PDB file of C-alpha atoms in Angstrom:
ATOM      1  CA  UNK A  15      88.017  58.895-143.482  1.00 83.00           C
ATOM      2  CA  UNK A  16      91.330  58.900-142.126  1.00 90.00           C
ATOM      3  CA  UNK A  17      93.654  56.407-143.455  1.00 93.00           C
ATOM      4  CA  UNK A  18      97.335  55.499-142.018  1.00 96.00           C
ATOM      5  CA  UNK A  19     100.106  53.993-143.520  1.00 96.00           C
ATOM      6  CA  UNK A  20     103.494  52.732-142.482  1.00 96.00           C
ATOM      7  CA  UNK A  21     106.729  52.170-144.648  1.00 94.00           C
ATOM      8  CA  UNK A  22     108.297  49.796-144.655  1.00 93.00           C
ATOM      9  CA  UNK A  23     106.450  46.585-143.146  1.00 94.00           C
ATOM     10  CA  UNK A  24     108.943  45.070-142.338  1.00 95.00           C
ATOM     11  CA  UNK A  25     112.820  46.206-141.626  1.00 95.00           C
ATOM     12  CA  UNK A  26     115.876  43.835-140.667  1.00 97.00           C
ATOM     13  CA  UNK A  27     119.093  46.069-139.485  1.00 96.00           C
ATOM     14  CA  UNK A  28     122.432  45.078-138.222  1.00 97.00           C
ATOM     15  CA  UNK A  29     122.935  46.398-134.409  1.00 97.00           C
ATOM     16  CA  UNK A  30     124.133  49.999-134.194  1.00 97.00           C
ATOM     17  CA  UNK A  31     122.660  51.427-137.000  1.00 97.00           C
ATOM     18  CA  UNK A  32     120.086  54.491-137.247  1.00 97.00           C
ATOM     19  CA  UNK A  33     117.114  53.992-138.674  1.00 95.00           C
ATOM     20  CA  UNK A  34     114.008  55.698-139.864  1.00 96.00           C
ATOM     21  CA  UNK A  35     110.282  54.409-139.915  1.00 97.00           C
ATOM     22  CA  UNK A  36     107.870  56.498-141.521  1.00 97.00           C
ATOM     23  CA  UNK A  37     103.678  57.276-141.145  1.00 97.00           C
ATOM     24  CA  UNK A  38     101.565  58.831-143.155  1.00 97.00           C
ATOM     25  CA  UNK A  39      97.869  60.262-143.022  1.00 96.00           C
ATOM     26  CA  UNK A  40      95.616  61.831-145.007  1.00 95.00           C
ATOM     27  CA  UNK A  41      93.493  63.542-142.883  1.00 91.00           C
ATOM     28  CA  UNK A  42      95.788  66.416-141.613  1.00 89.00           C
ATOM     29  CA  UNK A  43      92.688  67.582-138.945  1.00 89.00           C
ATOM     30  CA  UNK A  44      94.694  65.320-136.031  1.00 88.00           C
ATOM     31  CA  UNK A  45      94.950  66.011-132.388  1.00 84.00           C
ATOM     32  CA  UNK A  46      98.147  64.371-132.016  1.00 89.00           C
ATOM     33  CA  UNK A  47     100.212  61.471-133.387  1.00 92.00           C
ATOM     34  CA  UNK A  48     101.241  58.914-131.158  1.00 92.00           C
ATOM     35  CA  UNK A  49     104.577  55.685-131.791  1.00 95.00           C
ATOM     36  CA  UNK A  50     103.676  52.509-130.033  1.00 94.00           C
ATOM     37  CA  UNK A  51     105.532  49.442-129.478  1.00 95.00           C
ATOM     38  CA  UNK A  52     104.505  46.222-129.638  1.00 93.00           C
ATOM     39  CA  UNK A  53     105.978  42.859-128.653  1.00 92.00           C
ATOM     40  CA  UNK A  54     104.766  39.829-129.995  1.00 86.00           C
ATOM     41  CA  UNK A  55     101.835  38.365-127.589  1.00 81.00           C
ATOM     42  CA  UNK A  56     102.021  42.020-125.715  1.00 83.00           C
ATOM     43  CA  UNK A  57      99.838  45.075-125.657  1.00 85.00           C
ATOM     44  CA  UNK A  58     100.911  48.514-126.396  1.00 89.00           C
ATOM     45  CA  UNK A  59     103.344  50.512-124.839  1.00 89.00           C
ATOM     46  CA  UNK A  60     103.110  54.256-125.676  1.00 89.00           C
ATOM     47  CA  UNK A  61     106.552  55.734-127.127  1.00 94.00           C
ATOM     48  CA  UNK A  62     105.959  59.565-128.041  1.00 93.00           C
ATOM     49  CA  UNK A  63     103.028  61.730-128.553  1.00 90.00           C
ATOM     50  CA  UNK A  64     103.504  64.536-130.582  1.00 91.00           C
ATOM     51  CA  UNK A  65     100.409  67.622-130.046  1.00 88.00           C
ATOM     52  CA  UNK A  66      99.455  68.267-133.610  1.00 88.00           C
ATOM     53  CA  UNK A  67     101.222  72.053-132.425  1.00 89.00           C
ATOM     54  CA  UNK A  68     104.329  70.134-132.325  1.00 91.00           C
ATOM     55  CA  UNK A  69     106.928  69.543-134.358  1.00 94.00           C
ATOM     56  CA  UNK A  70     108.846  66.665-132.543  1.00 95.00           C
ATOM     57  CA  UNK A  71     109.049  65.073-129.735  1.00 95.00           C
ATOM     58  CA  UNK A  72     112.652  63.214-128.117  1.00 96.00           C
ATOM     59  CA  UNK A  73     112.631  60.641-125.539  1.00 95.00           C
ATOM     60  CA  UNK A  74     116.375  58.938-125.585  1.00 96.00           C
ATOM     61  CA  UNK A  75     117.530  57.402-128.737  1.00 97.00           C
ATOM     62  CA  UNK A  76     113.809  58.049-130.212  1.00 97.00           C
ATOM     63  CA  UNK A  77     112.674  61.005-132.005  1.00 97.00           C
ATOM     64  CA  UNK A  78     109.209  61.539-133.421  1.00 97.00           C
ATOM     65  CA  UNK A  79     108.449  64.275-135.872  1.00 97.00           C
ATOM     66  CA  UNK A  80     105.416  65.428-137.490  1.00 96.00           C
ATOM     67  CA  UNK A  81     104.715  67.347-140.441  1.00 95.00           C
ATOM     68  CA  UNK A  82     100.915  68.023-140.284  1.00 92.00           C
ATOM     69  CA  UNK A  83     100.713  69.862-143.621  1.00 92.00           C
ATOM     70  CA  UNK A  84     101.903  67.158-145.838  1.00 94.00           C
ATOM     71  CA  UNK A  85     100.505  64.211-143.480  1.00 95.00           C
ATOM     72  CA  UNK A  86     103.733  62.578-142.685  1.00 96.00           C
ATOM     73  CA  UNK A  87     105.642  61.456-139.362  1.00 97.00           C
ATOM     74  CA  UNK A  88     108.787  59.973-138.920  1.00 97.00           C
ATOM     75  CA  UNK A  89     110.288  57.666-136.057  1.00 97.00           C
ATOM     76  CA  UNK A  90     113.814  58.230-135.908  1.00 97.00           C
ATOM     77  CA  UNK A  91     115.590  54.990-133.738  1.00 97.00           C
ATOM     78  CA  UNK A  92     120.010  55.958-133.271  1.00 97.00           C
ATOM     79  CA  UNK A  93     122.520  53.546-132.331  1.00 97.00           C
ATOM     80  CA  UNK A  94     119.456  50.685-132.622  1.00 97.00           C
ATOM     81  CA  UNK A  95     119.805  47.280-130.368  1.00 97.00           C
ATOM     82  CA  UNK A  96     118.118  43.764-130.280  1.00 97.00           C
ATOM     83  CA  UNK A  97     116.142  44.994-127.943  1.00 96.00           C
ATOM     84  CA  UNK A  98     114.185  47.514-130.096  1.00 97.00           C
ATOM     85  CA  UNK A  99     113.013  44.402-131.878  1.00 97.00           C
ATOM     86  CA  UNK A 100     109.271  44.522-132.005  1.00 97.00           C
ATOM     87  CA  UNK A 101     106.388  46.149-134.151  1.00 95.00           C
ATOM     88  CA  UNK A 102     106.062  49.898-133.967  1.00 97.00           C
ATOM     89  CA  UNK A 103     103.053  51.515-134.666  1.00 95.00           C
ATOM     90  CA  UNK A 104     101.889  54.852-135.432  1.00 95.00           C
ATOM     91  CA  UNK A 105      98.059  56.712-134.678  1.00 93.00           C
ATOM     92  CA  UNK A 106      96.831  59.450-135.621  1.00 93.00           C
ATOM     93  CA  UNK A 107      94.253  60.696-132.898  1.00 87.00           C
ATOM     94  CA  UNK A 108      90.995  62.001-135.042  1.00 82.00           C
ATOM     95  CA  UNK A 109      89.626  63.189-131.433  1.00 75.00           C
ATOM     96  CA  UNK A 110      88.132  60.081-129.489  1.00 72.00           C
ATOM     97  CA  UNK A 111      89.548  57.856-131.954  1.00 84.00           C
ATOM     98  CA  UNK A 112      92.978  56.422-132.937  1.00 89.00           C
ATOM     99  CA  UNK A 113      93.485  55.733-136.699  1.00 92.00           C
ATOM    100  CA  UNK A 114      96.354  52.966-136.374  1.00 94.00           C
ATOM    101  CA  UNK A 115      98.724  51.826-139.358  1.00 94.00           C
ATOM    102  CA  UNK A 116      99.803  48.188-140.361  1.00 93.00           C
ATOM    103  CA  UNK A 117     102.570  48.500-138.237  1.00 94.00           C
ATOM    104  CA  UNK A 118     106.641  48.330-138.684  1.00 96.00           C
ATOM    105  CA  UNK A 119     108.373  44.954-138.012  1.00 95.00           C
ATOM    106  CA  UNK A 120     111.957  45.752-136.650  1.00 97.00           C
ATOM    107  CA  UNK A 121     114.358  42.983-136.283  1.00 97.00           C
ATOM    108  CA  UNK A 122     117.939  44.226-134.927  1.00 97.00           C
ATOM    109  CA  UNK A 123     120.315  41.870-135.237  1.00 97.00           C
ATOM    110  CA  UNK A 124     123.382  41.220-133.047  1.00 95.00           C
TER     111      UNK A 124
ATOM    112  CA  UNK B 278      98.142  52.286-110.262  1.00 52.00           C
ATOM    113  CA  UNK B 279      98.012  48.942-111.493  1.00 69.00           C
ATOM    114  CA  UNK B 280      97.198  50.229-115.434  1.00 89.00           C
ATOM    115  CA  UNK B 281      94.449  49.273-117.898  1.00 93.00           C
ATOM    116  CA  UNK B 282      93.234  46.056-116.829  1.00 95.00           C
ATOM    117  CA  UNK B 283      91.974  42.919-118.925  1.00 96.00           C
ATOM    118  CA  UNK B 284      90.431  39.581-118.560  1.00 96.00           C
ATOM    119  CA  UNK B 285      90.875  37.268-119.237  1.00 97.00           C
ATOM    120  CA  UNK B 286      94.187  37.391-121.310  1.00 95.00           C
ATOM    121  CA  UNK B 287      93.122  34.384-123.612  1.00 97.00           C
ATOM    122  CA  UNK B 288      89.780  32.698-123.966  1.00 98.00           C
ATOM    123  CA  UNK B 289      88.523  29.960-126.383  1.00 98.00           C
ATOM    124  CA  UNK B 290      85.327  29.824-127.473  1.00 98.00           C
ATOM    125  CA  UNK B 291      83.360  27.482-129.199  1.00 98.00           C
ATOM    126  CA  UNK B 292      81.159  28.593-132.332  1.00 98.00           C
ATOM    127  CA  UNK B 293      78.105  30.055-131.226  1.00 97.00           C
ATOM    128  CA  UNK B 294      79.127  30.369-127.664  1.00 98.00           C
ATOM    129  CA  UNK B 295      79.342  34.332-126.358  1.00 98.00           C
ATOM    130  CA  UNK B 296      82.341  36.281-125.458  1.00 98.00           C
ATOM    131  CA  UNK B 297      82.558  38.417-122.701  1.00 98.00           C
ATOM    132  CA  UNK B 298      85.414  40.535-122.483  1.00 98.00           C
ATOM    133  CA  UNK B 299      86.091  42.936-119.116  1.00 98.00           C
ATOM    134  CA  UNK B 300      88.612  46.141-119.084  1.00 97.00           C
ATOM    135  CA  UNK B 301      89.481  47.932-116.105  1.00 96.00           C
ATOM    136  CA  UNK B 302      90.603  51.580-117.091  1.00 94.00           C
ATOM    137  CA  UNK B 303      93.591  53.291-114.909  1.00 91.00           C
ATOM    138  CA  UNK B 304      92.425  54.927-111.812  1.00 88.00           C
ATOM    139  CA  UNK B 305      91.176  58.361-112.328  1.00 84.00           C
ATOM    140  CA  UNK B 306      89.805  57.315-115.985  1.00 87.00           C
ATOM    141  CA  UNK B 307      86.424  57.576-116.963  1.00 87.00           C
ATOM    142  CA  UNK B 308      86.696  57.276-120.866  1.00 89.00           C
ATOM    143  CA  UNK B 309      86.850  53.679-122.420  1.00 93.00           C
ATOM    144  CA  UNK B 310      87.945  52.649-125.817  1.00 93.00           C
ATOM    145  CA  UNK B 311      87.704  49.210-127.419  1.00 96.00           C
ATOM    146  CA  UNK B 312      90.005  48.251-130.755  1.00 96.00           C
ATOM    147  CA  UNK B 313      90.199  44.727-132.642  1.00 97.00           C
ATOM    148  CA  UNK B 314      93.611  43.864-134.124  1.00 94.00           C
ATOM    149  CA  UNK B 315      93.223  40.798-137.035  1.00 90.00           C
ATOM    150  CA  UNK B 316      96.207  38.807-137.491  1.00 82.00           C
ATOM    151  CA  UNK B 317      98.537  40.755-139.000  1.00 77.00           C
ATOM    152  CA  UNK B 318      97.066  43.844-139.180  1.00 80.00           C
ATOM    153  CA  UNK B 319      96.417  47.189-137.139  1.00 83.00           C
ATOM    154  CA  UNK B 320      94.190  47.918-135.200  1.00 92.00           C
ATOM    155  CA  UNK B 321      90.519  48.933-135.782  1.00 94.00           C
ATOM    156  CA  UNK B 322      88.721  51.525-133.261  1.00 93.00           C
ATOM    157  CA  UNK B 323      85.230  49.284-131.920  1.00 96.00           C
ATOM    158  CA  UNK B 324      83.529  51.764-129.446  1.00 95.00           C
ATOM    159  CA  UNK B 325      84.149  54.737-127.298  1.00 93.00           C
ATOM    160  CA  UNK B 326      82.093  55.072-124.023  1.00 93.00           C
ATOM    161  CA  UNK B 327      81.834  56.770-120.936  1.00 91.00           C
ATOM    162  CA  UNK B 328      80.240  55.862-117.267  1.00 89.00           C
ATOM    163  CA  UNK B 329      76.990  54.620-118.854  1.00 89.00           C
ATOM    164  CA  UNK B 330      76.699  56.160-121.741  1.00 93.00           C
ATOM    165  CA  UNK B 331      78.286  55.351-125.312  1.00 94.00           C
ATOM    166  CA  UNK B 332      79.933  57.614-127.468  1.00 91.00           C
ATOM    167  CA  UNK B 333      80.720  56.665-130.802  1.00 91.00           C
ATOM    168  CA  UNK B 334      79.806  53.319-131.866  1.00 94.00           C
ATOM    169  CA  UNK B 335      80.827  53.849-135.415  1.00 92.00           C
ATOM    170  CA  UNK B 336      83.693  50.721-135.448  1.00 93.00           C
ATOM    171  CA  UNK B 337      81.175  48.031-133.930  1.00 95.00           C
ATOM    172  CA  UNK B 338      79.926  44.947-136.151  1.00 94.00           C
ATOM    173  CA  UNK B 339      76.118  46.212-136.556  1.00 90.00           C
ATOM    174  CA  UNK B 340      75.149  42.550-134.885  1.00 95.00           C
ATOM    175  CA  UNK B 341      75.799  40.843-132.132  1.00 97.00           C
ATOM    176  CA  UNK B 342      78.277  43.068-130.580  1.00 98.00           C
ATOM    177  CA  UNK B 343      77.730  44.693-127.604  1.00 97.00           C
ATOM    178  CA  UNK B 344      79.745  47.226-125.340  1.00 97.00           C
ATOM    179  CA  UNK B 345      78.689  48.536-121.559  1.00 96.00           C
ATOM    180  CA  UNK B 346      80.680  50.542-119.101  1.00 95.00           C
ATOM    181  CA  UNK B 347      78.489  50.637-115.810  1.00 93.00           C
ATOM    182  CA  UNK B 348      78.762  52.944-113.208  1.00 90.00           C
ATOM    183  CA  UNK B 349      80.622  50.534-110.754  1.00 90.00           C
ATOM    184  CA  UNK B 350      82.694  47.656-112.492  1.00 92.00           C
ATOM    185  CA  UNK B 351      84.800  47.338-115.411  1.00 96.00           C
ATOM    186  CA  UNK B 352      83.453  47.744-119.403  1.00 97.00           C
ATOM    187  CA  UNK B 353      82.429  44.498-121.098  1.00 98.00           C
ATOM    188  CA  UNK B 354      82.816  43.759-124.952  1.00 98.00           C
ATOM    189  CA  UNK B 355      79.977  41.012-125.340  1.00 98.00           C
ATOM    190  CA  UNK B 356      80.225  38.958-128.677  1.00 98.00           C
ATOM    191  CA  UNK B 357      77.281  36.768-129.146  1.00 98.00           C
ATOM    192  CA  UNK B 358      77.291  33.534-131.238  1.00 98.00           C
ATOM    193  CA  UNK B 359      80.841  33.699-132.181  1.00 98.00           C
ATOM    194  CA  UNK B 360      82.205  32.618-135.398  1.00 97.00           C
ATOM    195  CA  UNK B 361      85.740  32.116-136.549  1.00 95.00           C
ATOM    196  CA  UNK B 362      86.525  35.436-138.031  1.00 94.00           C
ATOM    197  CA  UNK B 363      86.007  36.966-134.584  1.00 96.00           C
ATOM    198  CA  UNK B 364      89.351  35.474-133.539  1.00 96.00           C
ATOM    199  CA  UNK B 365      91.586  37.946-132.952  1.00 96.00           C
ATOM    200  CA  UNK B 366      93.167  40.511-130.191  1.00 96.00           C
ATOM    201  CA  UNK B 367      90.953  42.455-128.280  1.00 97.00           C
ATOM    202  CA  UNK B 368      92.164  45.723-126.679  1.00 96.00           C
ATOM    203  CA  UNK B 369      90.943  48.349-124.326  1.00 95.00           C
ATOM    204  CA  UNK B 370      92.545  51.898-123.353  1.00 92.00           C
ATOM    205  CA  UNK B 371      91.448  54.109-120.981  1.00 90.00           C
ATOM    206  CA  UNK B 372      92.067  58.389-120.925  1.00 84.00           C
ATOM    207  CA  UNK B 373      91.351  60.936-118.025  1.00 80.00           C
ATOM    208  CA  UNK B 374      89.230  63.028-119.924  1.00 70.00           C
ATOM    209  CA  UNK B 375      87.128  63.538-122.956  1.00 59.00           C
ATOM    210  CA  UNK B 376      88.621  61.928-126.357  1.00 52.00           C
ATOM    211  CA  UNK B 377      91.866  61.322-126.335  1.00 51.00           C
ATOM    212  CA  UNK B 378      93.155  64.832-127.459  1.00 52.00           C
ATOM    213  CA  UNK B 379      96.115  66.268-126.197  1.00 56.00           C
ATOM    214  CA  UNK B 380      96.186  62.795-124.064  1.00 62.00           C
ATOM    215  CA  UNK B 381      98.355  59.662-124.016  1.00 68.00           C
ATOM    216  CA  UNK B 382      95.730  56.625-123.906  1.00 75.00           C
ATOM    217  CA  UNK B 383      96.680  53.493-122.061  1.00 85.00           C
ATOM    218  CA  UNK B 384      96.474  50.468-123.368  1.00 90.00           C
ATOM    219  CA  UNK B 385      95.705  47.069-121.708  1.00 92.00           C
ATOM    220  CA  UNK B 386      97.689  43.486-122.557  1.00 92.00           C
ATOM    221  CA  UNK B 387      94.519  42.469-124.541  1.00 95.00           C
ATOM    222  CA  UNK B 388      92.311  39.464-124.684  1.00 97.00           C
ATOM    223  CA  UNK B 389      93.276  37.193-127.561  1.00 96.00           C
ATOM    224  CA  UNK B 390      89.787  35.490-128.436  1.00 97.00           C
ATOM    225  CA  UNK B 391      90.260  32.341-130.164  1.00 97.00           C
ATOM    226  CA  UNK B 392      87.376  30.745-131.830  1.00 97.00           C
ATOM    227  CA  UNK B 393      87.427  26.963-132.488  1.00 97.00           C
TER     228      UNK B 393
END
């Protein structure tokens, strides 16, 4: 059974910096990986999907990689702001199911 | 297109009352997924389905949970005789095709169920 997990829970960074959250799984048999972001009170909003042929995906100051083989992903957030702060969570698609992590807690601070 | 659709956004139920929760997918979808998030924690997959048929019911409590997804009208999550650990956020996604492979799923706001 898969199983996700997300270092750390819980991150508190001044504004500006780069920062790293990582994922791991254990099943490596994925179709994808996906980042979410989610606000307090708020549903989902999809980041970056990464095919499990991928290697990384880029969308502005967010960069998603995925390393299949030893069942790790990293979200990579530059020149961070307040308003990244929110929970970020990672899936790993088993094929009609996501497998979801605990979730990162990112708190930028002015 | 309007998104993944849910209602209500918060409901309160009583103990032993039943829970009905509706989800819209995105125009075009077909393919319905249901997850539970706990406070504090990820979410857990529920139940996959299609028009009329379920998939993979593998997440779903073995009683008094109940998913549909009709051939007109949104899916319904139906909790029966709720009790207080059923409190929590209830979402739905939606996908064009078959799993979710290869697809970015949509997720809805959620229903927060609050049991009292």
């Amino acid at each position: 059974k898969q199983e996700v997990t997300q270092i750390p829970a819980a991150l508190s960074v001044p504004e500006g910096e780069n920062l790293v959250l990582n994922c791991s799984f254990t099943d490596s048999a994925i179709y994808n990986l996906q980042w979410f972001r989610q606000d307090p009170g708020k549903g989902l909003t999809s980041l970056l999907l990464i095919q499990s042929s991928q290697r990384e995906q880029t969308s502005g100051r967010l960069n998603a990689s995925l390393d299949k083989s030893s069942g790790r992903s990293t979200l990579y957030i530059a020149a961070s702001q307040p308003g990244d702060s929110a929970t970020y969570l990672c899936a790993a698609d088993n094929f009609n199911k996501f497998y979801f992590g605990s979730g990162t807690k990112l708190n930028v601070k002015p | 297109n309007a998104g993944v659709m849910q209602n209500p956004r918060h409901l309160v139920r009583r103990r032993g009352q039943e829970a009905r929760l509706r989800c819209s997918p995105m125009k075009g979808h077909s393919h319905v997924y249901w997850y539970r998030q706990l406070p504090e924690e990820g979410l857990k997959f529920m139940v996959y389905l299609q028009k009329e048929n379920i998939i993979d019911e593998s997440g779903m409590p073995k009683e008094r949970f109940s998913a549909e997804f009709p051939k007109e009208g949104p899916s319904i999550l139906r909790i029966q005789q709720v009790v207080r650990g059923d409190s929590a956020a209830y979402f739905c996604a939606s996908s064009p095709t078959s799993g979710t492979g290869g697809n970015r799923a949509f997720f809805g706001q959620g229903t927060r169920l609050t049991v009292v």
